[in-house]
Short mmCIF file of C-alpha atoms in Angstrom, two decimals:
data_model
loop_
_atom_site.label_atom_id
_atom_site.label_comp_id
_atom_site.label_asym_id
_atom_site.label_seq_id
_atom_site.Cartn_x
_atom_site.Cartn_y
_atom_site.Cartn_z
CA MET A 10 -0.01 -0.03 0.00
CA THR A 11 1.36 3.41 -0.91
CA ARG A 12 1.97 5.75 1.91
CA ALA A 13 -0.10 8.94 2.04
CA ALA A 14 2.92 11.19 1.50
CA ASN A 15 3.60 9.43 -1.79
CA LEU A 16 0.12 9.82 -3.27
CA THR A 17 -0.45 12.14 -6.18
CA VAL A 18 -3.12 14.85 -6.00
CA PRO A 19 -5.65 12.87 -8.10
CA GLU A 20 -5.03 9.78 -5.91
CA ARG A 21 -5.62 11.83 -2.75
CA LYS A 22 -8.91 13.11 -4.16
CA ALA A 23 -9.90 9.62 -5.18
CA LEU A 24 -9.07 8.41 -1.64
CA ARG A 25 -11.10 11.14 0.01
CA LEU A 26 -14.08 10.34 -2.27
CA THR A 27 -13.78 6.64 -1.44
CA VAL A 28 -13.60 7.31 2.26
CA LEU A 29 -16.69 9.45 2.06
CA CYS A 30 -18.68 6.90 0.08
CA LEU A 31 -17.69 4.05 2.35
CA ALA A 32 -18.40 6.08 5.49
CA LEU A 33 -21.92 6.89 4.25
CA LEU A 34 -22.50 3.34 3.06
CA GLY A 35 -21.46 1.81 6.43
CA GLY A 36 -23.37 4.43 8.34
CA ALA A 37 -26.50 3.89 6.27
CA GLY A 38 -26.15 0.12 6.73
CA LEU A 39 -26.06 0.50 10.47
CA PHE A 40 -29.07 2.86 10.46
CA LEU A 41 -31.16 0.81 8.02
CA GLY A 42 -30.32 -2.55 9.57
CA TYR A 43 -31.33 -1.36 13.12
CA PRO A 44 -34.88 -0.32 14.01
CA ASN A 45 -35.52 3.10 12.39
CA PRO A 46 -38.42 5.29 11.27
CA VAL A 47 -37.92 4.57 7.56
CA TYR A 48 -37.54 0.83 6.88
CA GLN A 49 -35.57 -1.90 8.57
CA LEU A 50 -33.80 -4.69 6.71
CA PRO A 51 -31.47 -6.49 9.25
CA PRO A 52 -28.84 -7.85 6.78
CA LEU A 53 -27.93 -4.27 5.75
CA ILE A 54 -26.27 -3.89 9.21
CA LEU A 55 -23.47 -6.19 7.92
CA LEU A 56 -22.35 -3.31 5.62
CA PHE A 57 -21.06 -1.60 8.72
CA PRO A 58 -18.33 -4.07 9.72
CA ALA A 59 -17.65 -4.71 6.10
CA CYS A 60 -16.86 -1.00 5.47
CA LEU A 61 -14.73 -0.79 8.62
CA ALA A 62 -12.66 -3.76 7.47
CA THR A 63 -12.27 -2.18 4.03
CA PHE A 64 -10.79 0.90 5.61
CA SER A 65 -8.28 -1.38 7.27
CA ARG A 66 -7.24 -2.65 3.77
CA ILE A 67 -7.16 0.61 1.77
CA MET A 68 -6.07 3.40 4.12
CA PRO A 69 -2.37 4.35 3.72
CA GLY A 70 -1.65 4.77 7.44
CA ALA A 71 -2.95 3.84 10.87
CA LYS A 72 -3.99 7.40 11.59
CA SER A 73 -6.06 7.78 8.42
CA CYS A 74 -7.59 4.32 9.02
CA PHE A 75 -8.70 5.36 12.49
CA HIS A 76 -10.16 8.71 11.30
CA ALA A 77 -12.03 7.20 8.36
CA SER A 78 -13.53 4.44 10.43
CA TRP A 79 -14.42 6.87 13.25
CA LEU A 80 -16.31 9.01 10.70
CA CYS A 81 -18.26 5.96 9.46
CA ALA A 82 -19.16 4.70 12.94
CA THR A 83 -20.12 8.20 14.17
CA ILE A 84 -22.46 8.67 11.19
CA GLY A 85 -24.15 5.33 11.86
CA ASN A 86 -24.42 5.59 15.65
CA SER A 87 -25.61 9.20 15.58
CA ALA A 88 -28.28 8.22 13.02
CA CYS A 89 -29.54 5.35 15.19
CA LEU A 90 -29.60 7.53 18.29
CA TYR A 91 -31.29 10.59 16.75
CA TRP A 92 -34.06 10.28 19.30
CA ILE A 93 -31.76 11.52 22.14
CA SER A 94 -32.70 15.02 20.91
CA VAL A 95 -36.40 14.51 21.66
CA PRO A 96 -36.39 14.64 25.51
CA MET A 97 -33.86 17.41 25.43
CA HIS A 98 -36.14 19.54 23.24
CA ASP A 99 -39.61 18.46 24.46
CA PHE A 100 -38.87 18.32 28.14
CA GLY A 101 -35.58 20.11 28.66
CA MET A 102 -36.60 23.06 26.47
CA VAL A 103 -33.35 23.02 24.56
CA PRO A 104 -33.69 24.35 20.99
CA TRP A 105 -33.43 21.74 18.27
CA ALA A 106 -30.17 23.17 16.88
CA LEU A 107 -28.48 22.71 20.29
CA THR A 108 -29.61 19.11 20.65
CA LEU A 109 -27.53 18.09 17.65
CA PRO A 110 -24.16 18.41 19.43
CA ALA A 111 -25.40 16.04 22.18
CA VAL A 112 -26.40 13.43 19.57
CA LEU A 113 -23.18 13.78 17.69
CA ALA A 114 -21.12 13.55 20.91
CA LEU A 115 -22.79 10.23 21.89
CA GLY A 116 -22.45 9.00 18.34
CA ALA A 117 -18.79 9.98 18.31
CA TYR A 118 -18.22 8.22 21.61
CA LEU A 119 -19.75 4.94 20.37
CA GLY A 120 -17.93 5.54 17.02
CA LEU A 121 -14.65 5.12 18.86
CA TYR A 122 -15.40 1.42 19.23
CA GLY A 123 -15.78 1.03 15.50
CA ALA A 124 -12.57 3.02 14.85
CA ILE A 125 -10.67 0.81 17.33
CA PHE A 126 -11.95 -2.28 15.67
CA SER A 127 -10.70 -1.10 12.23
CA LEU A 128 -7.34 -0.05 13.60
CA LEU A 129 -6.76 -3.37 15.44
CA TYR A 130 -7.96 -5.47 12.46
CA ARG A 131 -5.51 -3.54 10.32
CA LEU A 132 -2.69 -4.45 12.84
CA PHE A 133 -3.76 -8.11 12.91
CA ARG A 134 -3.91 -8.23 9.14
CA ARG A 135 -0.49 -6.84 8.68
CA ARG A 136 1.33 -8.70 11.54
CA LEU A 137 -0.38 -12.10 11.68
CA PRO A 138 -1.22 -14.86 9.20
CA PHE A 139 -4.21 -13.80 7.19
CA PHE A 140 -6.70 -16.39 8.36
CA ALA A 141 -5.62 -15.94 12.02
CA ALA A 142 -6.42 -12.24 11.59
CA LEU A 143 -9.72 -13.00 9.99
CA PHE A 144 -10.89 -15.40 12.75
CA LEU A 145 -9.79 -12.79 15.39
CA VAL A 146 -12.59 -10.56 14.09
CA CYS A 147 -15.15 -12.41 16.24
CA PRO A 148 -13.43 -12.14 19.66
CA LEU A 149 -12.28 -8.60 18.82
CA TRP A 150 -15.74 -7.41 18.05
CA ALA A 151 -17.18 -9.18 21.09
CA ALA A 152 -14.53 -7.65 23.38
CA LEU A 153 -15.40 -4.15 22.13
CA ASP A 154 -19.13 -4.83 22.71
CA ILE A 155 -18.29 -5.98 26.23
CA ALA A 156 -16.31 -2.75 26.80
CA LYS A 157 -19.36 -0.79 25.75
CA GLU A 158 -21.38 -2.51 28.40
CA TYR A 159 -19.03 -1.59 31.26
CA LEU A 160 -17.00 1.53 30.44
CA PHE A 161 -18.31 4.86 31.79
CA THR A 162 -21.40 3.16 33.34
CA GLY A 163 -22.07 1.38 30.02
CA PHE A 164 -24.28 2.02 27.01
CA PRO A 165 -24.61 -1.13 24.88
CA TRP A 166 -27.52 0.20 22.91
CA VAL A 167 -26.61 -0.37 19.22
CA SER A 168 -25.44 -3.94 18.46
CA LEU A 169 -25.26 -6.11 15.37
CA ALA A 170 -27.14 -9.07 16.89
CA THR A 171 -30.01 -7.04 18.25
CA ALA A 172 -30.82 -5.84 14.69
CA PHE A 173 -31.79 -9.50 13.89
CA ILE A 174 -34.49 -9.59 16.54
CA ALA A 175 -36.76 -8.49 13.66
CA TRP A 176 -35.89 -11.92 12.16
CA PRO A 177 -35.76 -13.81 15.48
CA ASP A 178 -34.58 -17.13 14.00
CA TRP A 179 -31.30 -15.41 13.18
CA ALA A 180 -30.95 -14.12 16.77
CA ARG A 181 -31.58 -17.58 18.42
CA ALA A 182 -27.86 -18.29 18.62
CA ALA A 183 -27.71 -15.76 21.42
CA SER A 184 -28.99 -18.57 23.71
CA VAL A 185 -25.65 -20.32 23.14
CA VAL A 186 -23.07 -17.55 22.81
CA GLY A 187 -24.83 -14.32 23.94
CA SER A 188 -25.40 -11.17 22.02
CA SER A 189 -21.85 -9.92 22.11
CA VAL A 190 -20.28 -13.07 20.60
CA LEU A 191 -23.19 -13.36 18.18
CA SER A 192 -22.40 -9.80 17.07
CA GLY A 193 -18.81 -11.00 16.61
CA LEU A 194 -19.95 -13.86 14.41
CA PHE A 195 -22.03 -11.56 12.19
CA ALA A 196 -18.97 -9.25 12.00
CA LEU A 197 -16.77 -12.24 10.97
CA ALA A 198 -19.24 -13.09 8.24
CA ALA A 199 -19.30 -9.51 6.96
CA VAL A 200 -15.54 -9.08 7.02
CA ALA A 201 -15.04 -12.43 5.28
CA LEU A 202 -17.44 -11.33 2.53
CA ALA A 203 -15.52 -8.06 2.23
CA GLU A 204 -12.21 -9.91 1.95
CA ALA A 205 -13.71 -12.18 -0.67
CA ARG A 206 -14.05 -9.21 -3.08
CA PRO A 207 -11.01 -7.43 -4.50
CA VAL A 208 -10.71 -3.74 -3.80
CA ARG A 209 -11.14 -1.70 -6.99
CA LEU A 210 -9.19 1.48 -6.73
CA SER A 211 -6.69 3.33 -8.92
CA PRO A 212 -3.33 1.53 -9.20
CA GLY A 213 -1.63 3.86 -6.78
CA LEU A 214 -4.18 3.21 -4.06
CA ALA A 215 -5.21 -0.46 -4.42
CA PRO A 216 -3.47 -3.02 -2.22
CA SER A 217 -2.03 -6.16 -3.72
CA PRO A 218 -4.87 -8.32 -4.99
CA ALA A 219 -5.55 -11.36 -2.87
CA PRO A 220 -5.12 -14.80 -4.38
CA LYS A 221 -8.25 -16.27 -5.98
CA LYS A 222 -8.08 -19.22 -3.62
CA ARG A 223 -8.04 -16.93 -0.58
CA GLN A 224 -11.12 -15.09 -1.92
CA ARG A 225 -12.98 -18.36 -2.33
CA VAL A 226 -12.08 -19.51 1.17
CA CYS A 227 -13.24 -16.22 2.60
CA ALA A 228 -16.58 -16.57 0.84
CA ALA A 229 -16.90 -20.10 2.18
CA ILE A 230 -16.14 -18.91 5.70
CA ALA A 231 -18.80 -16.24 5.45
CA VAL A 232 -21.45 -18.71 4.30
CA ALA A 233 -20.45 -21.34 6.90
CA THR A 234 -20.63 -18.71 9.66
CA LEU A 235 -24.15 -17.54 8.55
CA LEU A 236 -25.37 -21.21 8.30
CA ALA A 237 -24.08 -21.95 11.77
CA ILE A 238 -25.86 -18.92 13.19
CA TYR A 239 -29.14 -19.93 11.52
CA ALA A 240 -28.81 -23.61 12.58
CA CYS A 241 -29.31 -22.44 16.20
CA ALA A 242 -32.89 -21.56 15.28
CA PHE A 243 -33.67 -25.26 15.64
CA ILE A 244 -32.36 -25.65 19.17
CA PRO A 245 -35.30 -26.89 21.27
CA PRO A 246 -36.50 -24.54 24.04
CA LEU A 247 -35.86 -25.17 27.68
CA PRO A 248 -38.46 -27.28 29.50
CA GLN A 249 -41.31 -25.04 30.52
CA GLY A 250 -43.59 -25.05 33.55
CA ARG A 251 -47.13 -23.93 33.95
CA SER A 252 -48.55 -21.04 31.97
CA VAL A 253 -49.52 -17.78 33.52
CA THR A 254 -51.69 -15.03 32.12
CA VAL A 255 -50.10 -11.65 32.52
CA GLY A 256 -52.07 -8.39 32.35
CA LEU A 257 -50.16 -5.43 30.92
CA VAL A 258 -51.52 -2.01 31.53
CA GLN A 259 -50.19 1.16 29.85
CA GLY A 260 -51.83 4.35 31.07
CA ASN A 261 -50.49 6.66 28.32
CA VAL A 262 -50.22 9.39 30.93
CA ASP A 263 -49.02 12.76 29.66
CA GLN A 264 -45.47 13.29 30.84
CA ASN A 265 -46.21 16.93 31.42
CA GLN A 266 -48.98 16.12 33.91
CA LYS A 267 -47.59 12.98 35.43
CA TRP A 268 -45.76 14.59 38.41
CA ASP A 269 -48.42 17.27 39.12
CA PRO A 270 -49.96 16.41 42.55
CA ALA A 271 -53.36 17.42 41.21
CA TYR A 272 -53.32 14.46 38.81
CA GLN A 273 -52.23 11.73 41.30
CA ILE A 274 -55.78 10.53 41.98
CA GLY A 275 -56.74 10.64 38.33
CA THR A 276 -53.65 8.64 37.41
CA LEU A 277 -54.39 5.94 39.91
CA SER A 278 -58.04 5.78 38.89
CA ARG A 279 -57.02 5.38 35.24
CA TYR A 280 -54.80 2.43 36.05
CA LEU A 281 -57.36 0.78 38.28
CA THR A 282 -60.00 1.11 35.51
CA LEU A 283 -57.78 -0.31 32.86
CA SER A 284 -56.71 -3.13 35.22
CA GLU A 285 -60.32 -4.08 35.97
CA TRP A 286 -60.81 -4.95 32.32
CA THR A 287 -58.33 -7.72 32.78
CA VAL A 288 -59.56 -9.17 36.11
CA ASN A 289 -63.37 -8.67 36.16
CA PRO A 290 -65.16 -11.43 34.12
CA SER A 291 -68.33 -9.33 33.95
CA MET A 292 -66.54 -6.78 31.75
CA GLY A 293 -65.95 -9.54 29.16
CA ARG A 294 -62.50 -8.64 28.08
CA LEU A 295 -60.73 -11.94 28.70
CA ALA A 296 -61.72 -15.56 28.87
CA LYS A 297 -60.14 -15.86 32.34
CA PRO A 298 -58.76 -13.40 34.86
CA VAL A 299 -54.94 -12.71 34.84
CA ASP A 300 -52.48 -14.20 37.31
CA VAL A 301 -50.52 -10.96 37.78
CA ILE A 302 -50.82 -7.38 36.57
CA LEU A 303 -47.91 -5.20 35.48
CA TRP A 304 -47.96 -1.42 35.48
CA PRO A 305 -45.11 0.68 34.10
CA GLU A 306 -42.12 2.42 35.68
CA THR A 307 -43.15 5.18 37.98
CA ALA A 308 -46.78 4.46 37.11
CA MET A 309 -47.76 5.80 40.52
CA PRO A 310 -46.21 9.32 40.93
CA PHE A 311 -46.34 9.31 44.70
CA TYR A 312 -44.63 7.68 47.69
CA LEU A 313 -46.44 4.68 49.07
CA GLU A 314 -44.64 5.16 52.34
CA THR A 315 -46.24 8.56 52.95
CA ASN A 316 -49.48 8.58 50.94
CA ALA A 317 -51.64 6.07 52.90
CA PRO A 318 -55.02 6.90 51.18
CA LEU A 319 -53.78 6.10 47.67
CA ALA A 320 -51.70 3.20 48.84
CA ASP A 321 -54.77 1.72 50.58
CA ARG A 322 -56.81 1.94 47.32
CA LEU A 323 -54.10 -0.02 45.58
CA ALA A 324 -54.14 -2.65 48.25
CA ALA A 325 -57.92 -2.83 48.26
CA PHE A 326 -58.02 -3.46 44.53
CA SER A 327 -55.48 -6.32 44.82
CA THR A 328 -57.44 -7.87 47.70
CA ARG A 329 -60.83 -7.52 45.95
CA PHE A 330 -59.76 -9.31 42.76
CA SER A 331 -57.17 -11.60 44.40
CA VAL A 332 -54.50 -10.52 41.98
CA PRO A 333 -50.90 -9.39 42.60
CA ILE A 334 -49.99 -6.00 41.10
CA LEU A 335 -46.42 -5.13 40.18
CA PHE A 336 -45.80 -1.44 39.41
CA GLY A 337 -43.26 1.34 39.55
CA ALA A 338 -43.31 4.22 42.08
CA PRO A 339 -40.57 6.31 43.60
CA GLY A 340 -39.29 4.96 46.94
CA ARG A 341 -37.59 6.72 49.81
CA SER A 342 -35.82 5.84 53.04
CA ASP A 343 -34.22 7.77 55.77
CA ARG A 344 -30.49 7.36 56.13
CA PRO A 345 -27.87 8.87 58.48
CA ASP A 346 -26.73 11.16 55.59
CA GLY A 347 -30.28 12.21 54.68
CA THR A 348 -33.26 10.88 52.68
CA GLY A 349 -32.48 8.50 49.89
CA PHE A 350 -34.74 8.34 46.74
CA TYR A 351 -35.05 5.13 44.72
CA ASN A 352 -36.56 4.18 41.35
CA ARG A 353 -38.64 1.35 42.79
CA MET A 354 -40.56 -1.65 41.54
CA TRP A 355 -43.30 -2.62 44.04
CA LEU A 356 -45.18 -5.89 44.30
CA LEU A 357 -48.56 -5.88 46.20
CA THR A 358 -50.07 -9.29 46.91
CA PRO A 359 -53.74 -9.87 47.86
CA ASP A 360 -52.83 -11.88 51.00
CA SER A 361 -51.72 -8.67 52.75
CA SER A 362 -48.37 -10.27 53.58
CA GLY A 363 -46.60 -6.91 53.13
CA ARG A 364 -45.05 -5.06 50.26
CA GLN A 365 -42.05 -6.32 48.40
CA PHE A 366 -39.88 -4.08 46.29
CA TYR A 367 -36.82 -3.93 44.10
CA ASP A 368 -34.82 -0.73 43.76
CA LYS A 369 -33.14 -0.03 40.36
CA GLY A 370 -29.53 -0.74 40.64
CA HIS A 371 -28.09 0.59 37.32
CA LEU A 372 -29.19 4.17 36.98
CA VAL A 373 -29.24 6.36 33.83
CA PRO A 374 -26.57 9.07 33.95
CA PHE A 375 -28.17 12.47 33.36
CA GLY A 376 -31.62 10.82 33.44
CA GLU A 377 -31.78 9.66 37.07
CA TYR A 378 -28.69 11.20 38.57
CA VAL A 379 -26.07 13.81 37.59
CA PRO A 380 -22.47 12.46 37.51
CA LEU A 381 -20.09 14.68 39.52
CA ASN A 382 -22.94 17.14 40.09
CA ILE A 383 -22.38 18.75 36.69
CA PRO A 384 -24.64 21.77 36.43
CA LEU A 385 -27.04 21.25 33.39
CA PRO A 386 -30.20 23.43 33.71
CA PHE A 387 -32.26 21.45 31.23
CA LEU A 388 -32.02 18.34 33.55
CA GLU A 389 -34.18 19.97 36.25
CA TYR A 390 -37.47 18.96 34.61
CA LEU A 391 -36.21 15.47 33.68
CA LEU A 392 -35.04 14.67 37.24
CA GLN A 393 -38.07 16.26 38.94
CA GLY A 394 -35.84 17.45 41.74
CA LEU A 395 -34.80 13.84 42.46
CA ASP A 396 -31.26 12.49 42.37
CA PHE A 397 -31.81 8.75 42.72
CA ILE A 398 -29.36 6.36 44.40
CA PRO A 399 -28.89 2.78 43.31
CA GLY A 400 -30.53 -0.06 45.19
CA ALA A 401 -28.70 -3.03 46.56
CA SER A 402 -31.03 -6.04 46.55
CA GLN A 403 -31.43 -8.07 43.34
CA ALA A 404 -33.59 -10.86 44.66
CA PRO A 405 -36.70 -11.74 42.66
CA LEU A 406 -40.10 -10.63 43.93
CA ARG A 407 -42.12 -13.72 44.80
CA THR A 408 -45.81 -14.54 44.97
CA GLY A 409 -46.87 -18.15 44.91
CA ASP A 410 -44.64 -20.00 42.37
CA LEU A 411 -43.85 -16.73 40.56
CA ALA A 412 -40.29 -15.51 40.98
CA LEU A 413 -40.25 -12.14 39.04
CA GLY A 414 -36.79 -10.92 38.04
CA GLY A 415 -36.97 -7.16 37.88
CA LEU A 416 -35.41 -5.08 35.12
CA ILE A 417 -36.38 -1.41 35.33
CA CYS A 418 -36.25 0.52 32.07
CA TYR A 419 -32.58 0.91 30.98
CA GLU A 420 -31.51 -2.19 32.87
CA ALA A 421 -32.96 -4.43 30.16
CA ILE A 422 -30.14 -3.46 27.75
CA PHE A 423 -27.45 -5.07 29.98
CA PRO A 424 -26.93 -8.81 29.53
CA GLY A 425 -25.25 -9.24 32.83
CA LEU A 426 -28.21 -7.93 34.82
CA ALA A 427 -30.63 -10.31 33.27
CA ARG A 428 -28.20 -13.20 33.89
CA GLN A 429 -27.97 -12.20 37.57
CA ARG A 430 -31.78 -12.22 37.88
CA VAL A 431 -31.97 -15.74 36.56
CA ALA A 432 -29.02 -16.81 38.72
CA ASP A 433 -30.97 -15.51 41.75
CA GLY A 434 -33.94 -17.73 40.84
CA ALA A 435 -36.17 -15.76 38.52
CA ASN A 436 -38.57 -17.90 36.41
CA LEU A 437 -40.10 -14.92 34.67
CA LEU A 438 -38.36 -11.66 33.77
CA VAL A 439 -40.31 -8.45 34.05
CA ASN A 440 -39.40 -5.09 32.50
CA ILE A 441 -41.25 -1.93 33.50
CA SER A 442 -40.24 1.25 31.63
CA ASN A 443 -41.45 4.68 30.61
CA ASP A 444 -40.41 5.49 27.10
CA ALA A 445 -42.72 8.55 26.90
CA TRP A 446 -39.63 10.72 27.02
CA PHE A 447 -38.72 9.74 23.51
CA GLY A 448 -41.95 10.47 21.72
CA ASN A 449 -42.96 8.70 18.56
CA THR A 450 -39.40 7.67 17.57
CA SER A 451 -37.43 4.52 17.02
CA ALA A 452 -36.36 4.41 20.70
CA PRO A 453 -39.39 2.31 21.90
CA VAL A 454 -38.86 -0.33 19.24
CA GLN A 455 -35.08 -0.40 19.80
CA HIS A 456 -35.67 -0.78 23.59
CA LEU A 457 -38.21 -3.58 22.90
CA HIS A 458 -35.71 -5.45 20.69
CA LEU A 459 -32.90 -5.15 23.30
CA THR A 460 -35.28 -6.56 25.86
CA ALA A 461 -36.14 -9.43 23.53
CA MET A 462 -32.38 -10.25 23.33
CA ARG A 463 -32.38 -10.83 27.04
CA ALA A 464 -35.28 -13.31 26.66
CA ILE A 465 -33.25 -15.32 24.22
CA GLU A 466 -30.03 -15.24 26.21
CA GLN A 467 -31.67 -16.42 29.41
CA GLY A 468 -34.37 -18.69 27.98
CA ARG A 469 -37.00 -16.83 29.89
CA TYR A 470 -40.33 -15.17 29.00
CA VAL A 471 -40.29 -11.45 29.55
CA ALA A 472 -43.35 -9.46 30.51
CA ARG A 473 -42.96 -5.77 29.65
CA ALA A 474 -45.23 -2.87 30.69
CA THR A 475 -44.55 0.71 29.64
CA ASN A 476 -46.42 3.94 30.00
CA THR A 477 -46.88 4.83 26.30
CA GLY A 478 -45.77 1.60 24.66
CA ILE A 479 -44.56 -0.81 23.62
CA SER A 480 -45.94 -3.19 26.21
CA ALA A 481 -45.36 -6.89 25.29
CA VAL A 482 -44.96 -10.41 26.28
CA ILE A 483 -41.77 -11.87 24.69
CA THR A 484 -40.99 -15.57 24.32
CA PRO A 485 -37.61 -17.28 24.96
CA ARG A 486 -37.14 -17.37 21.14
CA GLY A 487 -37.33 -13.58 20.98
CA GLU A 488 -40.84 -13.53 19.42
CA ILE A 489 -43.36 -10.99 20.43
CA ALA A 490 -46.34 -13.04 21.65
CA ALA A 491 -48.50 -10.12 22.70
CA ARG A 492 -47.90 -6.47 21.73
CA GLY A 493 -49.46 -3.13 22.64
CA SER A 494 -49.71 -0.01 20.64
CA LEU A 495 -47.82 3.25 20.92
CA PHE A 496 -49.40 6.21 22.64
CA LYS A 497 -52.65 4.42 23.48
CA ALA A 498 -54.18 3.83 26.88
CA GLU A 499 -54.92 0.10 26.90
CA ALA A 500 -54.84 -3.11 28.85
CA LEU A 501 -53.81 -6.40 27.12
CA ALA A 502 -52.97 -9.86 28.28
CA GLY A 503 -50.40 -12.44 27.18
CA THR A 504 -49.58 -15.97 28.10
CA ALA A 505 -46.15 -16.73 29.53
CA ARG A 506 -44.65 -19.88 30.95
CA LEU A 507 -42.49 -20.28 34.01
CA VAL A 508 -39.01 -21.60 33.19
CA THR A 509 -36.38 -22.84 35.63
CA GLY A 510 -33.80 -24.43 33.28
CA LEU A 511 -30.65 -22.59 32.14
CA THR A 512 -29.38 -21.85 28.62
CA VAL A 513 -25.95 -22.64 27.39
CA TYR A 514 -25.01 -18.99 27.41
CA HIS A 515 -26.14 -18.61 31.08
CA ARG A 516 -23.78 -21.45 32.00
CA ILE A 517 -20.74 -20.53 29.88
CA GLY A 518 -21.25 -16.82 29.30
CA PRO A 519 -18.68 -15.43 31.71
CA PHE A 520 -16.02 -17.88 30.47
CA LEU A 521 -16.82 -17.07 26.88
CA LEU A 522 -16.62 -13.31 27.37
CA TRP A 523 -13.37 -13.52 29.42
CA GLY A 524 -12.03 -15.70 26.62
CA CYS A 525 -12.74 -13.02 24.07
CA LEU A 526 -11.12 -10.36 26.15
CA ILE A 527 -7.99 -12.45 26.89
CA LEU A 528 -7.67 -13.62 23.26
CA THR A 529 -7.96 -10.01 21.96
CA PHE A 530 -5.35 -8.59 24.38
CA ALA A 531 -3.01 -11.53 23.57
CA ALA A 532 -3.43 -10.93 19.84
CA VAL A 533 -2.71 -7.22 20.20
CA ALA A 534 0.39 -8.00 22.30
CA TRP A 535 1.71 -10.58 19.77
CA SER A 536 1.00 -8.27 16.83
CA LEU A 537 2.89 -5.39 18.28
CA ARG A 538 5.90 -7.68 18.82
CA SER A 539 5.75 -9.14 15.29
CA ARG A 540 7.32 -7.70 12.20
CA ARG A 541 5.13 -6.50 9.45
CA ARG A 542 4.45 -9.22 6.89
CA GLY A 543 5.11 -8.45 3.27
CA GLY A 544 2.69 -8.63 0.39
CA GLU A 545 -0.19 -7.07 2.14
#
């Protein structure tokens, strides 16, 4: 490959045009492959890793490779996360023009992972045997996905594997290897396809053409990888226990009124009325009453500890219809250093055995607390004067033979949290959320698909209730068995089954992920010590 300093002016112009086209192609593939407001076609997301790998092949230097890949990944991630601007504008009163830097900043941060992938693949490709470098694509991509889950509190929102929830048979392999390694396998297939095609550039820019035999082997690797992924669609589900009917209630409460004390009684009445449709046979909505009712995150905008009249109405409804109610409401407790506020999931049971609750452990930075007390005026409305603290207990909430593993809102995007709930004994995962902040955008669908990935990984049904949608019951195969509408007050019911078995991923997940991290670090260390191979 010709060094940048040796390129002629026409070659530099050709290179810049190629970089721009590839960056737009890869970014568009990420956007159109992931849930979006235009049209989703999951396989298009494979253009993203393919373009990153192409930068590794054609760019004259490491610096230019990093910058080109960062541009591509920033475009794609910013497009997928365009909805970040909606709560800033609608609730934080920030002008639209000023929301753009926030979207681009988050997109650029996530874009760093794509740039690092391209840079390291370039290093592997030049310092290691070709097919060793190619097969390192999977653990490298998985390791970067794992880093996104943990660094800076974590934000693993956009992933290759989750795009295929729209075609759930292609996501079923997550029950064996998890979403991070599955994303790595999709990346391997995409990069192998890219390597199977010669790069067509001007003679001064194009790398040495790969042998025809290598191109054919790369194509075979890509096809074999995709067939192996799809073969997991035929893995039988875990043994399932009894079926339960879950009532899901979304109140569609206006976010601008929700925290107004004058609307507290009306909000409670709305949820009780909608819930009665699912439990009162005389209203004729269902063939049989539900076994448990789910309301969304912070469905009740008051403290049960201090508002006895409204809390008593809730308990009376549960007792009258002999049905447990699981719902979100803020919690508080007095501590030596002052009052602590929690984003809490409550469970009321009809036997009056006391209230159980789970406090959200993984909070949203700038949405539920302000890191380092950074002064940002537009957050005042979003936080409602509350600065939540994380909870400690992760035990399932239990009633009868139900062991409900709680995931509040944002927690459903973290594979490790769902795994911990199952390890603690949950036989049904529940996700309560409030996506009203994001309006009629792609965020509710993206959030739903991320939650569905947790169902596949852990082999559990997931019951999900949200304020404005999308409420759903998700099967362990990632299929949406019951689904609500967006921005509609409604009650629906879905059938779930209680599962106690463990998936392959649940058993080997930590070892698999550590293996990807160790293998990636070892490959980087070995590559840095090796001499550059000729002919590439």
